[in-house]
C-alpha atoms as one frame of an Amber mdcrd trajectory, in Angstrom:
protein
   9.278  -6.973 -43.556  11.457  -6.979 -40.436  10.812  -4.320 -37.823  13.339
  -2.031 -36.208  14.219  -1.558 -32.857  11.446   1.574 -32.335   9.221  -0.391
 -33.473   9.721  -3.491 -31.509   9.697  -0.807 -28.204   6.225   1.140 -29.236
   4.230  -2.505 -29.566   5.807  -4.052 -26.585   4.979  -0.692 -24.827   1.555
  -0.791 -26.359   0.841  -4.110 -25.445   2.308  -3.177 -21.696  -0.422  -0.348
 -21.214  -2.604  -2.888 -21.200  -1.863  -4.689 -18.134   0.389  -2.980 -16.084
   0.705   0.576 -14.350   2.869   2.954 -15.969   5.575   2.585 -14.148   6.165
  -0.367 -14.533   5.662  -0.068 -18.026   8.338   2.463 -18.539  10.670   0.367
 -16.205  10.103  -3.053 -18.699  10.433  -0.831 -21.842  13.688   0.927 -20.557
  15.030  -3.019 -19.582  14.482  -3.951 -23.241  15.754  -0.662 -24.547  19.501
  -0.902 -22.273  18.670  -4.692 -23.094  18.853  -4.293 -27.087  21.648  -0.914
 -26.453  23.815  -3.660 -24.954  23.648  -7.059 -27.689  24.581  -4.130 -30.171
  27.508  -2.949 -28.550  28.290  -6.728 -27.979  28.218  -7.149 -31.519  24.834
  -8.662 -32.219  23.280  -6.946 -35.352  19.722  -4.982 -33.924  18.001  -7.886
 -36.035  19.849 -11.246 -34.538  19.006  -9.078 -30.518  15.038  -8.635 -31.483
  15.092 -12.114 -33.316  16.125 -13.335 -30.779  13.475 -11.891 -28.450  10.457
 -12.715 -30.363   7.146 -10.980 -30.707   6.682  -7.865 -28.851   3.598  -8.287
 -27.933   4.334 -12.638 -26.725   6.918 -11.114 -24.507   4.778  -8.527 -22.542
   1.692 -10.112 -22.995   4.334 -13.342 -20.789   5.772 -10.033 -18.114   2.025
  -9.449 -18.063   0.956 -12.640 -16.035   4.855 -13.339 -14.808   3.618  -9.784
 -12.773  -0.096 -10.971 -12.159   1.046 -15.023 -10.429   3.903 -12.749  -8.345
   1.184 -11.816  -6.383   1.285  -8.105  -7.901   1.303  -6.911  -4.168   5.130
  -7.019  -5.331   5.195  -4.235  -7.377   1.683  -3.770  -7.501  -0.532  -0.764
  -9.059  -1.913   0.672  -5.759   0.667   2.972  -5.463   0.303   4.101  -9.281
  -3.518   3.527  -8.428  -3.562   6.233  -4.953  -1.737   8.811  -7.451  -4.206
   8.592  -9.530  -6.980   9.005  -7.336  -5.113  11.631  -5.287  -4.825  13.887
  -8.507  -8.375  13.062  -9.678  -9.748  14.233  -6.399  -7.941  17.705  -6.719
  -9.068  17.952 -10.320 -12.490  17.706  -9.090 -11.963  19.149  -5.966 -12.963
  16.765  -3.747 -10.951  15.566  -0.396  -9.578  11.944  -0.867  -9.536   9.623
   2.492  -7.129   6.592   2.576  -8.234   3.792   4.592  -6.531   1.924   6.549
  -6.753  -1.630   6.062  -4.811  -3.741   9.483  -4.419  -7.722   9.812  -7.299
  -9.081  12.085  -4.752 -10.277  14.551  -2.879  -6.564  14.974  -6.422  -5.129
  15.273  -7.336  -7.205  18.100  -3.948  -6.642  19.827  -4.480  -3.127  19.698
  -7.837  -3.168  21.115  -6.124  -5.076  23.883  -3.627  -3.107  24.725  -5.777
  -0.135  24.761  -8.637  -1.945  27.076  -5.205  -2.935  29.124  -4.213   0.843
  29.445  -8.123   2.169  29.966  -8.267  -0.521  33.200  -4.655   0.223  34.632
  -5.901   4.280  34.478  -9.315   3.575  35.826  -8.098   1.161  38.639  -4.941
   3.534  39.018  -7.656   6.920  39.628  -9.504   4.472  42.168  -6.658   3.849
  43.932  -5.854   7.310  44.290  -9.249   8.992  45.158 -10.003   5.397  47.494
  -8.594   7.052  51.115 -10.991  10.410  49.765 -14.503   8.241  49.240 -13.607
   5.760  52.203 -12.977   9.430  54.754 -16.353  10.802  52.672 -18.424   7.641
  53.463 -17.218   7.349  56.906 -18.141  11.057  57.825 -21.899  10.201  56.221
 -22.473   7.246  58.097 -21.385   9.022  61.127 -23.674  11.881  60.347 -26.628
   9.843  59.703 -25.719   7.770  62.824 -25.491  11.345  65.217 -28.553  12.144
  63.173 -30.881   8.984  63.684 -29.781   9.215  67.614 -30.789  13.140  68.081
 -34.283  12.294  66.998
């Protein structure tokens, strides 16, 4: 028994759902719906187009594998997972906090810049108050000398 376009798309969608985010599933399903419609408009029959595409489960597994090989950082599930975590936290009345992960070199650059700024501020404060501190120390020294001489 030959499957029709709707059965093909349904099997493709179900199989994709096992390995991709819902946004990626929707994107792929939309692509193949458009592709099938386009090929039919060009004059092919639905059966011809579907036979060229082959088994929708095999096609879906190929798409999932290609997505994994692509590193999944491009078009990853991260945004989808964050949306799910946000929604789950809202439903359960919990606060959801994202952690910021920086590469090691960037962290070191930030720390170095902060240390340089702190040293610069400390140096500026010392140079600003140095005359006052020196005058104060000289006055204390003179007072001590006079105190010792009067005894």
